[in-house]
Amino acid sequence: MRRYRYRCSVCLTTSPTAFHLKDLAAEAEGHRQALHGGHFPDGESAGEIDRLGRWYASLGPLAALHARLSDTLADLRNSADMGRPLWASAVATLVIGGAAALVLTVISAAL
């Protein structure tokens, strides 16, 4: 399940977690109407977050891959929860490490 947050850099506020884009858009529009007269604040941001509350856009490629994989695994058991179980993070690490080992094995066999 996807999770989203809206951040206003002028007010220094972050919205609660939204699970649908229409809820995120309503949250952002309500904030703009109530506090900014309908104007778009400079530097506002909205985007997808992982189960730990980090913005995917701010993560590096390997960390984003790990976060997406472990979030997907954790969502198989409980999709409406926040936080990441240790087992999901461990399995994601093993899958990424196994894929890297397989690629190295294929490359070394080809050479």
Tab-separated table of N, CA, C and O in Angstrom:
chain	number	residue	atom	x	y	z
A	1	MET	N	0.842	-1.173	0.000
A	1	MET	CA	0.000	0.000	0.000
A	1	MET	C	0.884	1.231	0.000
A	1	MET	O	1.865	1.311	0.722
A	2	ARG	N	0.544	2.176	-0.797
A	2	ARG	CA	1.310	3.416	-0.889
A	2	ARG	C	0.932	4.353	0.250
A	2	ARG	O	-0.200	4.386	0.703
A	3	ARG	N	1.909	5.126	0.706
A	3	ARG	CA	1.702	6.097	1.771
A	3	ARG	C	2.233	7.437	1.286
A	3	ARG	O	3.293	7.503	0.678
A	4	TYR	N	1.499	8.508	1.589
A	4	TYR	CA	1.865	9.836	1.093
A	4	TYR	C	1.806	10.849	2.234
A	4	TYR	O	1.059	10.684	3.191
A	5	ARG	N	2.604	11.921	2.069
A	5	ARG	CA	2.560	13.044	2.996
A	5	ARG	C	2.728	14.344	2.239
A	5	ARG	O	3.389	14.405	1.215
A	6	TYR	N	2.123	15.397	2.792
A	6	TYR	CA	2.247	16.751	2.260
A	6	TYR	C	3.064	17.551	3.259
A	6	TYR	O	2.851	17.461	4.467
A	7	ARG	N	4.018	18.357	2.767
A	7	ARG	CA	4.873	19.169	3.628
A	7	ARG	C	4.843	20.608	3.155
A	7	ARG	O	5.106	20.898	1.990
A	8	CYS	N	4.488	21.516	4.063
A	8	CYS	CA	4.511	22.951	3.773
A	8	CYS	C	5.778	23.526	4.406
A	8	CYS	O	5.941	23.505	5.626
A	9	SER	N	6.669	24.027	3.559
A	9	SER	CA	7.940	24.551	4.075
A	9	SER	C	7.794	25.937	4.693
A	9	SER	O	8.668	26.375	5.427
A	10	VAL	N	6.685	26.616	4.422
A	10	VAL	CA	6.459	27.935	5.010
A	10	VAL	C	6.003	27.781	6.462
A	10	VAL	O	6.514	28.426	7.369
A	11	CYS	N	5.017	26.923	6.669
A	11	CYS	CA	4.463	26.697	8.013
A	11	CYS	C	5.273	25.685	8.815
A	11	CYS	O	5.070	25.548	10.012
A	12	LEU	N	6.155	24.971	8.130
A	12	LEU	CA	6.938	23.892	8.744
A	12	LEU	C	6.025	22.830	9.362
A	12	LEU	O	6.240	22.383	10.493
A	13	THR	N	5.001	22.441	8.596
A	13	THR	CA	4.080	21.402	9.033
A	13	THR	C	4.072	20.273	8.016
A	13	THR	O	4.300	20.476	6.824
A	14	THR	N	3.809	19.075	8.521
A	14	THR	CA	3.686	17.891	7.678
A	14	THR	C	2.352	17.247	7.978
A	14	THR	O	1.963	17.105	9.137
A	15	SER	N	1.660	16.841	6.933
A	15	SER	CA	0.342	16.242	7.096
A	15	SER	C	0.450	14.845	7.686
A	15	SER	O	1.510	14.217	7.628
A	16	PRO	N	-0.649	14.340	8.220
A	16	PRO	CA	-0.662	12.931	8.612
A	16	PRO	C	-0.534	12.058	7.359
A	16	PRO	O	-0.729	12.519	6.241
A	17	THR	N	-0.230	10.815	7.563
A	17	THR	CA	-0.072	9.892	6.449
A	17	THR	C	-1.403	9.661	5.748
A	17	THR	O	-2.410	9.391	6.386
A	18	ALA	N	-1.381	9.788	4.425
A	18	ALA	CA	-2.554	9.514	3.595
A	18	ALA	C	-2.261	8.255	2.782
A	18	ALA	O	-1.136	8.031	2.353
A	19	PHE	N	-3.284	7.440	2.571
A	19	PHE	CA	-3.090	6.184	1.856
A	19	PHE	C	-3.585	6.243	0.413
A	19	PHE	O	-3.418	5.287	-0.330
A	20	HIS	N	-4.188	7.371	0.008
A	20	HIS	CA	-4.680	7.532	-1.354
A	20	HIS	C	-4.310	8.928	-1.841
A	20	HIS	O	-4.266	9.890	-1.059
A	21	LEU	N	-4.062	9.048	-3.148
A	21	LEU	CA	-3.681	10.349	-3.708
A	21	LEU	C	-4.775	11.392	-3.552
A	21	LEU	O	-4.490	12.570	-3.343
A	22	LYS	N	-6.047	10.979	-3.644
A	22	LYS	CA	-7.135	11.953	-3.500
A	22	LYS	C	-7.174	12.507	-2.079
A	22	LYS	O	-7.488	13.680	-1.877
A	23	ASP	N	-6.843	11.689	-1.072
A	23	ASP	CA	-6.777	12.176	0.309
A	23	ASP	C	-5.622	13.158	0.490
A	23	ASP	O	-5.739	14.150	1.203
A	24	LEU	N	-4.504	12.876	-0.170
A	24	LEU	CA	-3.352	13.773	-0.106
A	24	LEU	C	-3.683	15.111	-0.762
A	24	LEU	O	-3.359	16.176	-0.220
A	25	ALA	N	-4.334	15.059	-1.926
A	25	ALA	CA	-4.707	16.295	-2.620
A	25	ALA	C	-5.691	17.115	-1.785
A	25	ALA	O	-5.585	18.344	-1.728
A	26	ALA	N	-6.634	16.460	-1.123
A	26	ALA	CA	-7.591	17.172	-0.274
A	26	ALA	C	-6.887	17.807	0.924
A	26	ALA	O	-7.215	18.940	1.311
A	27	GLU	N	-5.939	17.107	1.499
A	27	GLU	CA	-5.171	17.637	2.628
A	27	GLU	C	-4.382	18.875	2.209
A	27	GLU	O	-4.383	19.894	2.894
A	28	ALA	N	-3.711	18.789	1.068
A	28	ALA	CA	-2.919	19.919	0.580
A	28	ALA	C	-3.818	21.108	0.239
A	28	ALA	O	-3.506	22.255	0.602
A	29	GLU	N	-4.920	20.856	-0.428
A	29	GLU	CA	-5.840	21.936	-0.809
A	29	GLU	C	-6.457	22.594	0.427
A	29	GLU	O	-6.569	23.815	0.508
A	30	GLY	N	-6.840	21.793	1.409
A	30	GLY	CA	-7.393	22.344	2.645
A	30	GLY	C	-6.390	23.211	3.375
A	30	GLY	O	-6.739	24.272	3.915
A	31	HIS	N	-5.134	22.781	3.392
A	31	HIS	CA	-4.088	23.571	4.053
A	31	HIS	C	-3.877	24.893	3.318
A	31	HIS	O	-3.786	25.945	3.945
A	32	ARG	N	-3.804	24.824	2.002
A	32	ARG	CA	-3.603	26.047	1.216
A	32	ARG	C	-4.754	27.026	1.400
A	32	ARG	O	-4.535	28.233	1.531
A	33	GLN	N	-5.990	26.531	1.409
A	33	GLN	CA	-7.153	27.402	1.560
A	33	GLN	C	-7.192	28.026	2.957
A	33	GLN	O	-7.480	29.212	3.111
A	34	ALA	N	-6.920	27.223	3.977
A	34	ALA	CA	-7.046	27.697	5.354
A	34	ALA	C	-5.929	28.660	5.752
A	34	ALA	O	-6.173	29.650	6.446
A	35	LEU	N	-4.702	28.382	5.331
A	35	LEU	CA	-3.570	29.163	5.837
A	35	LEU	C	-2.914	30.076	4.814
A	35	LEU	O	-2.201	31.011	5.186
A	36	HIS	N	-3.112	29.823	3.525
A	36	HIS	CA	-2.408	30.609	2.515
A	36	HIS	C	-3.354	31.262	1.509
A	36	HIS	O	-2.904	31.705	0.452
A	37	GLY	N	-4.629	31.286	1.786
A	37	GLY	CA	-5.592	31.926	0.901
A	37	GLY	C	-5.682	31.280	-0.469
A	37	GLY	O	-6.001	31.951	-1.445
A	38	GLY	N	-5.391	30.011	-0.551
A	38	GLY	CA	-5.456	29.295	-1.817
A	38	GLY	C	-4.177	29.341	-2.631
A	38	GLY	O	-4.075	28.686	-3.661
A	39	HIS	N	-3.180	30.091	-2.173
A	39	HIS	CA	-1.913	30.193	-2.899
A	39	HIS	C	-1.031	28.982	-2.604
A	39	HIS	O	-1.129	28.356	-1.554
A	40	PHE	N	-0.131	28.686	-3.537
A	40	PHE	CA	0.824	27.600	-3.354
A	40	PHE	C	2.068	28.142	-2.662
A	40	PHE	O	2.744	29.011	-3.209
A	41	PRO	N	2.394	27.648	-1.477
A	41	PRO	CA	3.600	28.121	-0.781
A	41	PRO	C	4.864	27.696	-1.523
A	41	PRO	O	4.907	26.626	-2.119
A	42	ASP	N	5.873	28.552	-1.492
A	42	ASP	CA	7.159	28.201	-2.104
A	42	ASP	C	7.780	27.041	-1.341
A	42	ASP	O	7.840	27.048	-0.114
A	43	GLY	N	8.237	26.059	-2.079
A	43	GLY	CA	8.941	24.932	-1.474
A	43	GLY	C	8.060	23.850	-0.900
A	43	GLY	O	8.565	22.945	-0.250
A	44	GLU	N	6.752	23.919	-1.116
A	44	GLU	CA	5.910	22.840	-0.605
A	44	GLU	C	6.235	21.551	-1.344
A	44	GLU	O	6.702	21.567	-2.482
A	45	SER	N	6.026	20.442	-0.688
A	45	SER	CA	6.306	19.161	-1.325
A	45	SER	C	5.267	18.149	-0.896
A	45	SER	O	4.695	18.233	0.186
A	46	ALA	N	5.047	17.218	-1.768
A	46	ALA	CA	4.151	16.105	-1.489
A	46	ALA	C	4.745	14.900	-2.179
A	46	ALA	O	5.303	15.009	-3.276
A	47	GLY	N	4.665	13.763	-1.545
A	47	GLY	CA	5.244	12.591	-2.173
A	47	GLY	C	5.012	11.342	-1.381
A	47	GLY	O	4.392	11.344	-0.316
A	48	GLU	N	5.563	10.288	-1.916
A	48	GLU	CA	5.406	8.970	-1.319
A	48	GLU	C	6.473	8.759	-0.247
A	48	GLU	O	7.624	9.167	-0.409
A	49	ILE	N	6.057	8.141	0.837
A	49	ILE	CA	6.980	7.851	1.944
A	49	ILE	C	7.027	6.348	2.170
A	49	ILE	O	6.141	5.608	1.757
A	50	ASP	N	8.092	5.905	2.827
A	50	ASP	CA	8.163	4.492	3.182
A	50	ASP	C	7.509	4.268	4.543
A	50	ASP	O	6.961	5.196	5.139
A	51	ARG	N	7.532	3.054	5.022
A	51	ARG	CA	6.871	2.722	6.285
A	51	ARG	C	7.537	3.395	7.488
A	51	ARG	O	6.960	3.456	8.561
A	52	LEU	N	8.760	3.892	7.313
A	52	LEU	CA	9.453	4.586	8.391
A	52	LEU	C	9.252	6.095	8.337
A	52	LEU	O	9.774	6.822	9.166
A	53	GLY	N	8.505	6.570	7.320
A	53	GLY	CA	8.219	7.992	7.208
A	53	GLY	C	9.237	8.776	6.417
A	53	GLY	O	9.191	9.998	6.374
A	54	ARG	N	10.168	8.096	5.747
A	54	ARG	CA	11.179	8.785	4.933
A	54	ARG	C	10.654	8.960	3.515
A	54	ARG	O	9.976	8.101	2.988
A	55	TRP	N	10.985	10.082	2.887
A	55	TRP	CA	10.575	10.336	1.508
A	55	TRP	C	11.414	9.452	0.594
A	55	TRP	O	12.644	9.430	0.687
A	56	TYR	N	10.771	8.727	-0.311
A	56	TYR	CA	11.508	7.900	-1.262
A	56	TYR	C	12.444	8.742	-2.119
A	56	TYR	O	13.535	8.307	-2.473
A	57	ALA	N	12.023	9.951	-2.479
A	57	ALA	CA	12.827	10.815	-3.339
A	57	ALA	C	14.137	11.225	-2.669
A	57	ALA	O	15.112	11.551	-3.353
A	58	SER	N	14.194	11.213	-1.340
A	58	SER	CA	15.405	11.635	-0.643
A	58	SER	C	16.378	10.483	-0.398
A	58	SER	O	17.492	10.715	0.046
A	59	LEU	N	15.959	9.256	-0.692
A	59	LEU	CA	16.824	8.100	-0.476
A	59	LEU	C	17.697	7.852	-1.695
A	59	LEU	O	17.316	8.164	-2.820
A	60	GLY	N	18.852	7.256	-1.465
A	60	GLY	CA	19.704	6.843	-2.570
A	60	GLY	C	19.097	5.634	-3.286
A	60	GLY	O	18.140	5.022	-2.792
A	61	PRO	N	19.642	5.262	-4.431
A	61	PRO	CA	19.046	4.175	-5.212
A	61	PRO	C	18.993	2.833	-4.470
A	61	PRO	O	17.968	2.154	-4.489
A	62	LEU	N	20.075	2.459	-3.814
A	62	LEU	CA	20.086	1.187	-3.106
A	62	LEU	C	19.184	1.218	-1.872
A	62	LEU	O	18.459	0.258	-1.589
A	63	ALA	N	19.200	2.318	-1.156
A	63	ALA	CA	18.334	2.453	0.017
A	63	ALA	C	16.859	2.483	-0.388
A	63	ALA	O	16.004	1.917	0.302
A	64	ALA	N	16.550	3.130	-1.520
A	64	ALA	CA	15.168	3.166	-2.007
A	64	ALA	C	14.715	1.772	-2.430
A	64	ALA	O	13.576	1.382	-2.159
A	65	LEU	N	15.596	1.024	-3.084
A	65	LEU	CA	15.270	-0.350	-3.470
A	65	LEU	C	14.999	-1.208	-2.236
A	65	LEU	O	14.020	-1.953	-2.171
A	66	HIS	N	15.850	-1.092	-1.240
A	66	HIS	CA	15.670	-1.842	0.003
A	66	HIS	C	14.371	-1.442	0.695
A	66	HIS	O	13.622	-2.296	1.175
A	67	ALA	N	14.099	-0.143	0.747
A	67	ALA	CA	12.887	0.336	1.408
A	67	ALA	C	11.636	-0.160	0.692
A	67	ALA	O	10.686	-0.637	1.328
A	68	ARG	N	11.613	-0.072	-0.644
A	68	ARG	CA	10.444	-0.540	-1.399
A	68	ARG	C	10.230	-2.032	-1.223
A	68	ARG	O	9.103	-2.487	-1.036
A	69	LEU	N	11.313	-2.803	-1.300
A	69	LEU	CA	11.190	-4.255	-1.173
A	69	LEU	C	10.736	-4.655	0.229
A	69	LEU	O	9.818	-5.467	0.392
A	70	SER	N	11.326	-4.077	1.251
A	70	SER	CA	10.931	-4.435	2.618
A	70	SER	C	9.532	-3.912	2.946
A	70	SER	O	8.781	-4.583	3.665
A	71	ASP	N	9.144	-2.751	2.408
A	71	ASP	CA	7.781	-2.264	2.622
A	71	ASP	C	6.760	-3.169	1.957
A	71	ASP	O	5.703	-3.454	2.516
A	72	THR	N	7.068	-3.644	0.752
A	72	THR	CA	6.172	-4.559	0.055
A	72	THR	C	6.018	-5.861	0.827
A	72	THR	O	4.905	-6.385	0.965
A	73	LEU	N	7.111	-6.382	1.349
A	73	LEU	CA	7.045	-7.610	2.136
A	73	LEU	C	6.238	-7.399	3.419
A	73	LEU	O	5.423	-8.242	3.792
A	74	ALA	N	6.458	-6.280	4.092
A	74	ALA	CA	5.732	-6.010	5.334
A	74	ALA	C	4.248	-5.776	5.060
A	74	ALA	O	3.394	-6.133	5.882
A	75	ASP	N	3.922	-5.197	3.900
A	75	ASP	CA	2.522	-4.953	3.550
A	75	ASP	C	1.760	-6.239	3.282
A	75	ASP	O	0.531	-6.242	3.315
A	76	LEU	N	2.456	-7.323	3.008
A	76	LEU	CA	1.772	-8.604	2.797
A	76	LEU	C	1.050	-9.060	4.061
A	76	LEU	O	0.024	-9.731	3.984
A	77	ARG	N	1.583	-8.704	5.212
A	77	ARG	CA	0.958	-9.099	6.484
A	77	ARG	C	-0.006	-8.059	7.019
A	77	ARG	O	-1.067	-8.385	7.520
A	78	ASN	N	0.372	-6.778	6.960
A	78	ASN	CA	-0.472	-5.715	7.496
A	78	ASN	C	-0.225	-4.451	6.682
A	78	ASN	O	0.756	-3.758	6.887
A	79	SER	N	-1.132	-4.156	5.776
A	79	SER	CA	-0.887	-3.058	4.841
A	79	SER	C	-1.214	-1.677	5.410
A	79	SER	O	-0.787	-0.672	4.853
A	80	ALA	N	-1.965	-1.587	6.478
A	80	ALA	CA	-2.363	-0.280	7.007
A	80	ALA	C	-1.472	0.189	8.149
A	80	ALA	O	-1.782	1.169	8.806
A	81	ASP	N	-0.366	-0.462	8.380
A	81	ASP	CA	0.490	-0.157	9.520
A	81	ASP	C	1.682	0.681	9.075
A	81	ASP	O	2.035	0.728	7.912
A	82	MET	N	2.291	1.360	10.014
A	82	MET	CA	3.547	2.066	9.787
A	82	MET	C	4.619	1.301	10.564
A	82	MET	O	4.326	0.465	11.396
A	83	GLY	N	5.857	1.623	10.300
A	83	GLY	CA	6.958	0.906	10.923
A	83	GLY	C	7.304	-0.319	10.103
A	83	GLY	O	6.493	-0.833	9.348
A	84	ARG	N	8.538	-0.769	10.207
A	84	ARG	CA	8.983	-1.900	9.412
A	84	ARG	C	9.476	-3.013	10.326
A	84	ARG	O	10.381	-2.814	11.125
A	85	PRO	N	8.895	-4.204	10.190
A	85	PRO	CA	9.375	-5.326	10.996
A	85	PRO	C	10.794	-5.727	10.598
A	85	PRO	O	11.195	-5.579	9.438
A	86	LEU	N	11.525	-6.260	11.547
A	86	LEU	CA	12.907	-6.667	11.306
A	86	LEU	C	12.985	-7.764	10.258
A	86	LEU	O	13.884	-7.771	9.418
A	87	TRP	N	12.035	-8.682	10.251
A	87	TRP	CA	12.088	-9.787	9.295
A	87	TRP	C	11.974	-9.276	7.862
A	87	TRP	O	12.636	-9.801	6.965
A	88	ALA	N	11.164	-8.250	7.618
A	88	ALA	CA	11.006	-7.713	6.261
A	88	ALA	C	12.301	-7.060	5.799
A	88	ALA	O	12.712	-7.224	4.640
A	89	SER	N	12.962	-6.341	6.686
A	89	SER	CA	14.230	-5.714	6.338
A	89	SER	C	15.300	-6.764	6.080
A	89	SER	O	16.098	-6.634	5.147
A	90	ALA	N	15.321	-7.819	6.889
A	90	ALA	CA	16.310	-8.882	6.711
A	90	ALA	C	16.092	-9.631	5.399
A	90	ALA	O	17.052	-9.921	4.674
A	91	VAL	N	14.856	-9.946	5.071
A	91	VAL	CA	14.571	-10.652	3.819
A	91	VAL	C	14.932	-9.775	2.626
A	91	VAL	O	15.503	-10.257	1.637
A	92	ALA	N	14.636	-8.483	2.695
A	92	ALA	CA	14.992	-7.572	1.603
A	92	ALA	C	16.500	-7.509	1.420
A	92	ALA	O	16.998	-7.507	0.285
A	93	THR	N	17.239	-7.478	2.515
A	93	THR	CA	18.700	-7.473	2.442
A	93	THR	C	19.211	-8.759	1.810
A	93	THR	O	20.117	-8.731	0.964
A	94	LEU	N	18.642	-9.896	2.191
A	94	LEU	CA	19.056	-11.174	1.613
A	94	LEU	C	18.740	-11.247	0.122
A	94	LEU	O	19.535	-11.778	-0.658
A	95	VAL	N	17.590	-10.743	-0.285
A	95	VAL	CA	17.224	-10.767	-1.705
A	95	VAL	C	18.170	-9.891	-2.520
A	95	VAL	O	18.651	-10.307	-3.588
A	96	ILE	N	18.466	-8.698	-2.040
A	96	ILE	CA	19.378	-7.806	-2.763
A	96	ILE	C	20.780	-8.398	-2.804
A	96	ILE	O	21.448	-8.386	-3.844
A	97	GLY	N	21.241	-8.943	-1.683
A	97	GLY	CA	22.566	-9.577	-1.645
A	97	GLY	C	22.639	-10.799	-2.546
A	97	GLY	O	23.640	-11.023	-3.233
A	98	GLY	N	21.572	-11.599	-2.558
A	98	GLY	CA	21.541	-12.771	-3.429
A	98	GLY	C	21.543	-12.386	-4.896
A	98	GLY	O	22.208	-13.028	-5.721
A	99	ALA	N	20.809	-11.346	-5.246
A	99	ALA	CA	20.796	-10.877	-6.635
A	99	ALA	C	22.171	-10.349	-7.046
A	99	ALA	O	22.640	-10.614	-8.160
A	100	ALA	N	22.836	-9.636	-6.143
A	100	ALA	CA	24.174	-9.132	-6.441
A	100	ALA	C	25.162	-10.282	-6.609
A	100	ALA	O	26.007	-10.271	-7.517
A	101	ALA	N	25.068	-11.304	-5.758
A	101	ALA	CA	25.951	-12.470	-5.873
A	101	ALA	C	25.701	-13.215	-7.181
A	101	ALA	O	26.643	-13.677	-7.833
A	102	LEU	N	24.442	-13.335	-7.582
A	102	LEU	CA	24.115	-13.998	-8.841
A	102	LEU	C	24.681	-13.236	-10.040
A	102	LEU	O	25.249	-13.838	-10.957
A	103	VAL	N	24.570	-11.925	-10.021
A	103	VAL	CA	25.112	-11.116	-11.103
A	103	VAL	C	26.629	-11.255	-11.174
A	103	VAL	O	27.208	-11.419	-12.253
A	104	LEU	N	27.289	-11.210	-10.025
A	104	LEU	CA	28.744	-11.375	-10.004
A	104	LEU	C	29.164	-12.755	-10.494
A	104	LEU	O	30.157	-12.904	-11.188
A	105	THR	N	28.417	-13.772	-10.139
A	105	THR	CA	28.712	-15.136	-10.591
A	105	THR	C	28.565	-15.245	-12.111
A	105	THR	O	29.427	-15.829	-12.788
A	106	VAL	N	27.520	-14.688	-12.654
A	106	VAL	CA	27.302	-14.744	-14.111
A	106	VAL	C	28.391	-13.978	-14.847
A	106	VAL	O	28.917	-14.433	-15.873
A	107	ILE	N	28.749	-12.819	-14.331
A	107	ILE	CA	29.775	-12.008	-14.978
A	107	ILE	C	31.133	-12.710	-14.924
A	107	ILE	O	31.870	-12.760	-15.914
A	108	SER	N	31.474	-13.272	-13.773
A	108	SER	CA	32.763	-13.951	-13.649
A	108	SER	C	32.810	-15.230	-14.485
A	108	SER	O	33.860	-15.604	-15.013
A	109	ALA	N	31.686	-15.906	-14.644
A	109	ALA	CA	31.636	-17.098	-15.490
A	109	ALA	C	31.762	-16.738	-16.966
A	109	ALA	O	32.335	-17.505	-17.756
A	110	ALA	N	31.247	-15.576	-17.327
A	110	ALA	CA	31.321	-15.151	-18.727
A	110	ALA	C	32.725	-14.706	-19.105
A	110	ALA	O	33.105	-14.777	-20.265
A	111	LEU	N	33.492	-14.250	-18.130
A	111	LEU	CA	34.852	-13.785	-18.418
A	111	LEU	C	35.768	-14.959	-18.347
A	111	LEU	O	36.675	-15.260	-18.878
